[in-house]
């Protein structure tokens, strides 16, 4: 080792390449869209989405448990997802592969339900913040019940506050 590089403490530098991470995610999405190396199909009533078990397992505790359990789903090539509609499932799978999703008033409640099932806590929190911004007198009771059901404490508090000001 050269004398100039010897020191009492060896300096280090942690490098994180955001471009690499972004390109990696784009490549994963491309592999799925091109149906390259896919080994499972997620199916709803009217849609089949080719996927990679390893990607689904890495993204979600739910899928990891499903594919490593030794139960029927771990050996099947087609897994039926009955708990959600095809549009929500497609959006969630796209999210898994590219870490982006559109949250709007039409899809937010379905996304929360799927996030709760598949253990996407970060996305569930983003949906909660979106819903919190939408709370008003016409929806506060429904939002309160929904928040209580899915453990959305910020939304529950916001909806409760609107209810308390409405019903004084």
mmCIF file of C-alpha atoms in Angstrom:
data_model
loop_
_atom_site.group_PDB
_atom_site.id
_atom_site.type_symbol
_atom_site.label_atom_id
_atom_site.label_comp_id
_atom_site.label_asym_id
_atom_site.label_seq_id
_atom_site.Cartn_x
_atom_site.Cartn_y
_atom_site.Cartn_z
ATOM 1 C CA UNK A 1 0.000 0.000 0.000
ATOM 2 C CA UNK A 2 1.377 3.393 -0.856
ATOM 3 C CA UNK A 3 2.452 5.620 2.044
ATOM 4 C CA UNK A 4 0.154 8.478 0.987
ATOM 5 C CA UNK A 5 -2.959 6.302 1.480
ATOM 6 C CA UNK A 6 -1.993 5.007 4.945
ATOM 7 C CA UNK A 7 -3.701 6.870 7.769
ATOM 8 C CA UNK A 8 -4.777 6.060 11.315
ATOM 9 C CA UNK A 9 -8.366 5.890 10.120
ATOM 10 C CA UNK A 10 -9.077 4.596 6.679
ATOM 11 C CA UNK A 11 -11.411 7.086 4.988
ATOM 12 C CA UNK A 12 -14.438 5.634 3.255
ATOM 13 C CA UNK A 13 -17.038 6.923 0.899
ATOM 14 C CA UNK A 14 -20.468 5.347 0.403
ATOM 15 C CA UNK A 15 -21.546 5.817 -3.228
ATOM 16 C CA UNK A 16 -25.201 5.494 -4.194
ATOM 17 C CA UNK A 17 -25.895 5.591 -7.904
ATOM 18 C CA UNK A 18 -29.450 6.876 -8.404
ATOM 19 C CA UNK A 19 -29.123 6.584 -12.177
ATOM 20 C CA UNK A 20 -28.245 2.903 -11.806
ATOM 21 C CA UNK A 21 -31.256 2.331 -9.510
ATOM 22 C CA UNK A 22 -33.595 4.088 -11.926
ATOM 23 C CA UNK A 23 -32.217 2.212 -14.928
ATOM 24 C CA UNK A 24 -32.456 -1.070 -13.024
ATOM 25 C CA UNK A 25 -36.149 -0.431 -12.319
ATOM 26 C CA UNK A 26 -36.767 0.461 -15.987
ATOM 27 C CA UNK A 27 -35.022 -2.759 -17.035
ATOM 28 C CA UNK A 28 -37.199 -4.821 -14.681
ATOM 29 C CA UNK A 29 -40.323 -3.227 -16.135
ATOM 30 C CA UNK A 30 -39.077 -3.927 -19.659
ATOM 31 C CA UNK A 31 -38.413 -7.584 -18.785
ATOM 32 C CA UNK A 32 -41.972 -7.928 -17.506
ATOM 33 C CA UNK A 33 -43.540 -6.129 -20.452
ATOM 34 C CA UNK A 34 -41.528 -8.225 -22.911
ATOM 35 C CA UNK A 35 -42.484 -11.353 -20.948
ATOM 36 C CA UNK A 36 -38.803 -12.223 -20.547
ATOM 37 C CA UNK A 37 -37.980 -14.752 -17.827
ATOM 38 C CA UNK A 38 -41.434 -14.473 -16.251
ATOM 39 C CA UNK A 39 -42.403 -17.470 -14.144
ATOM 40 C CA UNK A 40 -45.829 -16.603 -12.780
ATOM 41 C CA UNK A 41 -49.017 -14.972 -14.030
ATOM 42 C CA UNK A 42 -51.208 -12.929 -11.704
ATOM 43 C CA UNK A 43 -54.804 -13.289 -12.836
ATOM 44 C CA UNK A 44 -58.026 -11.451 -12.121
ATOM 45 C CA UNK A 45 -61.367 -12.081 -13.811
ATOM 46 C CA UNK A 46 -60.390 -10.338 -17.040
ATOM 47 C CA UNK A 47 -56.621 -9.769 -16.938
ATOM 48 C CA UNK A 48 -53.448 -11.849 -16.834
ATOM 49 C CA UNK A 49 -50.177 -10.159 -15.858
ATOM 50 C CA UNK A 50 -46.905 -12.064 -16.405
ATOM 51 C CA UNK A 51 -44.475 -11.431 -13.526
ATOM 52 C CA UNK A 52 -41.336 -12.695 -11.826
ATOM 53 C CA UNK A 53 -41.771 -14.498 -8.501
ATOM 54 C CA UNK A 54 -38.457 -13.170 -7.227
ATOM 55 C CA UNK A 55 -39.451 -9.549 -7.951
ATOM 56 C CA UNK A 56 -42.878 -9.963 -6.347
ATOM 57 C CA UNK A 57 -41.287 -11.692 -3.344
ATOM 58 C CA UNK A 58 -38.680 -8.980 -2.899
ATOM 59 C CA UNK A 59 -41.352 -6.280 -3.111
ATOM 60 C CA UNK A 60 -43.950 -7.768 -0.785
ATOM 61 C CA UNK A 61 -44.021 -9.933 2.344
ATOM 62 C CA UNK A 62 -47.364 -11.224 1.090
ATOM 63 C CA UNK A 63 -45.901 -12.611 -2.139
ATOM 64 C CA UNK A 64 -42.777 -13.842 -0.379
ATOM 65 C CA UNK A 65 -44.932 -15.875 2.009
ATOM 66 C CA UNK A 66 -47.109 -17.076 -0.867
ATOM 67 C CA UNK A 67 -44.220 -18.333 -2.989
ATOM 68 C CA UNK A 68 -42.104 -19.779 -0.192
ATOM 69 C CA UNK A 69 -44.875 -21.507 1.763
ATOM 70 C CA UNK A 70 -44.865 -24.807 -0.064
ATOM 71 C CA UNK A 71 -48.603 -24.395 -0.582
ATOM 72 C CA UNK A 72 -50.367 -24.590 -3.929
ATOM 73 C CA UNK A 73 -49.490 -21.044 -5.076
ATOM 74 C CA UNK A 74 -45.776 -21.687 -4.679
ATOM 75 C CA UNK A 75 -45.845 -24.289 -7.450
ATOM 76 C CA UNK A 76 -48.533 -22.878 -9.734
ATOM 77 C CA UNK A 77 -47.722 -20.765 -12.774
ATOM 78 C CA UNK A 78 -51.027 -18.889 -12.538
ATOM 79 C CA UNK A 79 -52.103 -17.265 -9.283
ATOM 80 C CA UNK A 80 -55.599 -15.889 -9.065
ATOM 81 C CA UNK A 81 -55.952 -12.627 -7.144
ATOM 82 C CA UNK A 82 -59.635 -12.409 -6.240
ATOM 83 C CA UNK A 83 -59.406 -9.547 -3.758
ATOM 84 C CA UNK A 84 -59.019 -6.724 -6.284
ATOM 85 C CA UNK A 85 -60.086 -5.557 -9.708
ATOM 86 C CA UNK A 86 -57.884 -5.805 -12.794
ATOM 87 C CA UNK A 87 -57.108 -2.073 -13.001
ATOM 88 C CA UNK A 88 -55.872 -1.917 -9.396
ATOM 89 C CA UNK A 89 -53.811 -5.083 -9.793
ATOM 90 C CA UNK A 90 -52.203 -3.718 -12.966
ATOM 91 C CA UNK A 91 -51.389 -0.444 -11.192
ATOM 92 C CA UNK A 92 -49.867 -2.283 -8.223
ATOM 93 C CA UNK A 93 -47.760 -4.558 -10.431
ATOM 94 C CA UNK A 94 -46.529 -1.530 -12.382
ATOM 95 C CA UNK A 95 -45.698 0.106 -9.031
ATOM 96 C CA UNK A 96 -43.711 -2.967 -7.985
ATOM 97 C CA UNK A 97 -41.659 -2.776 -11.167
ATOM 98 C CA UNK A 98 -41.115 0.981 -11.463
ATOM 99 C CA UNK A 99 -41.847 2.504 -8.008
ATOM 100 C CA UNK A 100 -44.346 4.994 -9.460
ATOM 101 C CA UNK A 101 -48.121 5.099 -9.331
ATOM 102 C CA UNK A 102 -50.880 7.631 -9.870
ATOM 103 C CA UNK A 103 -53.096 8.174 -6.837
ATOM 104 C CA UNK A 104 -56.445 9.809 -7.526
ATOM 105 C CA UNK A 105 -59.929 10.003 -6.043
ATOM 106 C CA UNK A 106 -61.090 7.102 -8.226
ATOM 107 C CA UNK A 107 -58.429 4.574 -7.205
ATOM 108 C CA UNK A 108 -57.220 5.607 -3.741
ATOM 109 C CA UNK A 109 -59.518 3.391 -1.672
ATOM 110 C CA UNK A 110 -58.780 0.326 -3.816
ATOM 111 C CA UNK A 111 -55.068 1.062 -3.512
ATOM 112 C CA UNK A 112 -55.304 1.261 0.285
ATOM 113 C CA UNK A 113 -57.074 -2.104 0.393
ATOM 114 C CA UNK A 114 -54.424 -3.767 -1.792
ATOM 115 C CA UNK A 115 -51.581 -2.055 0.075
ATOM 116 C CA UNK A 116 -52.993 -3.394 3.308
ATOM 117 C CA UNK A 117 -53.180 -6.924 1.897
ATOM 118 C CA UNK A 118 -49.798 -6.905 0.125
ATOM 119 C CA UNK A 119 -47.965 -4.912 2.849
ATOM 120 C CA UNK A 120 -46.984 -1.835 0.826
ATOM 121 C CA UNK A 121 -46.684 0.481 3.811
ATOM 122 C CA UNK A 122 -45.053 3.415 2.010
ATOM 123 C CA UNK A 123 -47.703 3.498 -0.698
ATOM 124 C CA UNK A 124 -50.452 3.052 1.891
ATOM 125 C CA UNK A 125 -49.090 6.082 3.750
ATOM 126 C CA UNK A 126 -49.016 8.124 0.515
ATOM 127 C CA UNK A 127 -52.658 7.159 -0.122
ATOM 128 C CA UNK A 128 -53.556 8.180 3.412
ATOM 129 C CA UNK A 129 -51.958 11.609 2.949
ATOM 130 C CA UNK A 130 -53.833 12.025 -0.340
ATOM 131 C CA UNK A 131 -57.136 11.113 1.301
ATOM 132 C CA UNK A 132 -56.405 13.432 4.237
ATOM 133 C CA UNK A 133 -56.196 16.314 1.766
ATOM 134 C CA UNK A 134 -59.627 15.351 0.370
ATOM 135 C CA UNK A 135 -61.533 15.272 3.683
ATOM 136 C CA UNK A 136 -64.554 17.585 3.829
ATOM 137 C CA UNK A 137 -68.036 17.599 5.320
ATOM 138 C CA UNK A 138 -69.566 15.444 2.576
ATOM 139 C CA UNK A 139 -67.173 12.517 3.060
ATOM 140 C CA UNK A 140 -65.818 12.777 6.613
ATOM 141 C CA UNK A 141 -67.981 10.007 8.110
ATOM 142 C CA UNK A 142 -67.153 7.531 5.346
ATOM 143 C CA UNK A 143 -63.470 8.460 5.501
ATOM 144 C CA UNK A 144 -63.492 8.060 9.283
ATOM 145 C CA UNK A 145 -64.925 4.536 9.023
ATOM 146 C CA UNK A 146 -62.511 3.640 6.217
ATOM 147 C CA UNK A 147 -59.542 5.022 8.176
ATOM 148 C CA UNK A 148 -60.519 3.073 11.273
ATOM 149 C CA UNK A 149 -60.870 -0.142 9.258
ATOM 150 C CA UNK A 150 -57.409 0.191 7.670
ATOM 151 C CA UNK A 151 -55.480 1.749 10.563
ATOM 152 C CA UNK A 152 -55.019 5.162 8.931
ATOM 153 C CA UNK A 153 -54.542 7.288 12.041
ATOM 154 C CA UNK A 154 -53.814 10.592 10.268
ATOM 155 C CA UNK A 155 -56.916 10.261 8.100
ATOM 156 C CA UNK A 156 -58.996 9.133 11.063
ATOM 157 C CA UNK A 157 -57.926 12.213 13.033
ATOM 158 C CA UNK A 158 -58.596 14.551 10.096
ATOM 159 C CA UNK A 159 -62.031 13.079 9.433
ATOM 160 C CA UNK A 160 -62.863 13.187 13.151
ATOM 161 C CA UNK A 161 -61.905 16.863 13.344
ATOM 162 C CA UNK A 162 -64.183 17.694 10.412
ATOM 163 C CA UNK A 163 -67.021 15.732 12.036
ATOM 164 C CA UNK A 164 -66.543 17.574 15.345
ATOM 165 C CA UNK A 165 -66.732 20.975 13.645
ATOM 166 C CA UNK A 166 -69.779 19.897 11.621
ATOM 167 C CA UNK A 167 -71.828 18.504 14.478
ATOM 168 C CA UNK A 168 -71.324 21.098 17.228
#
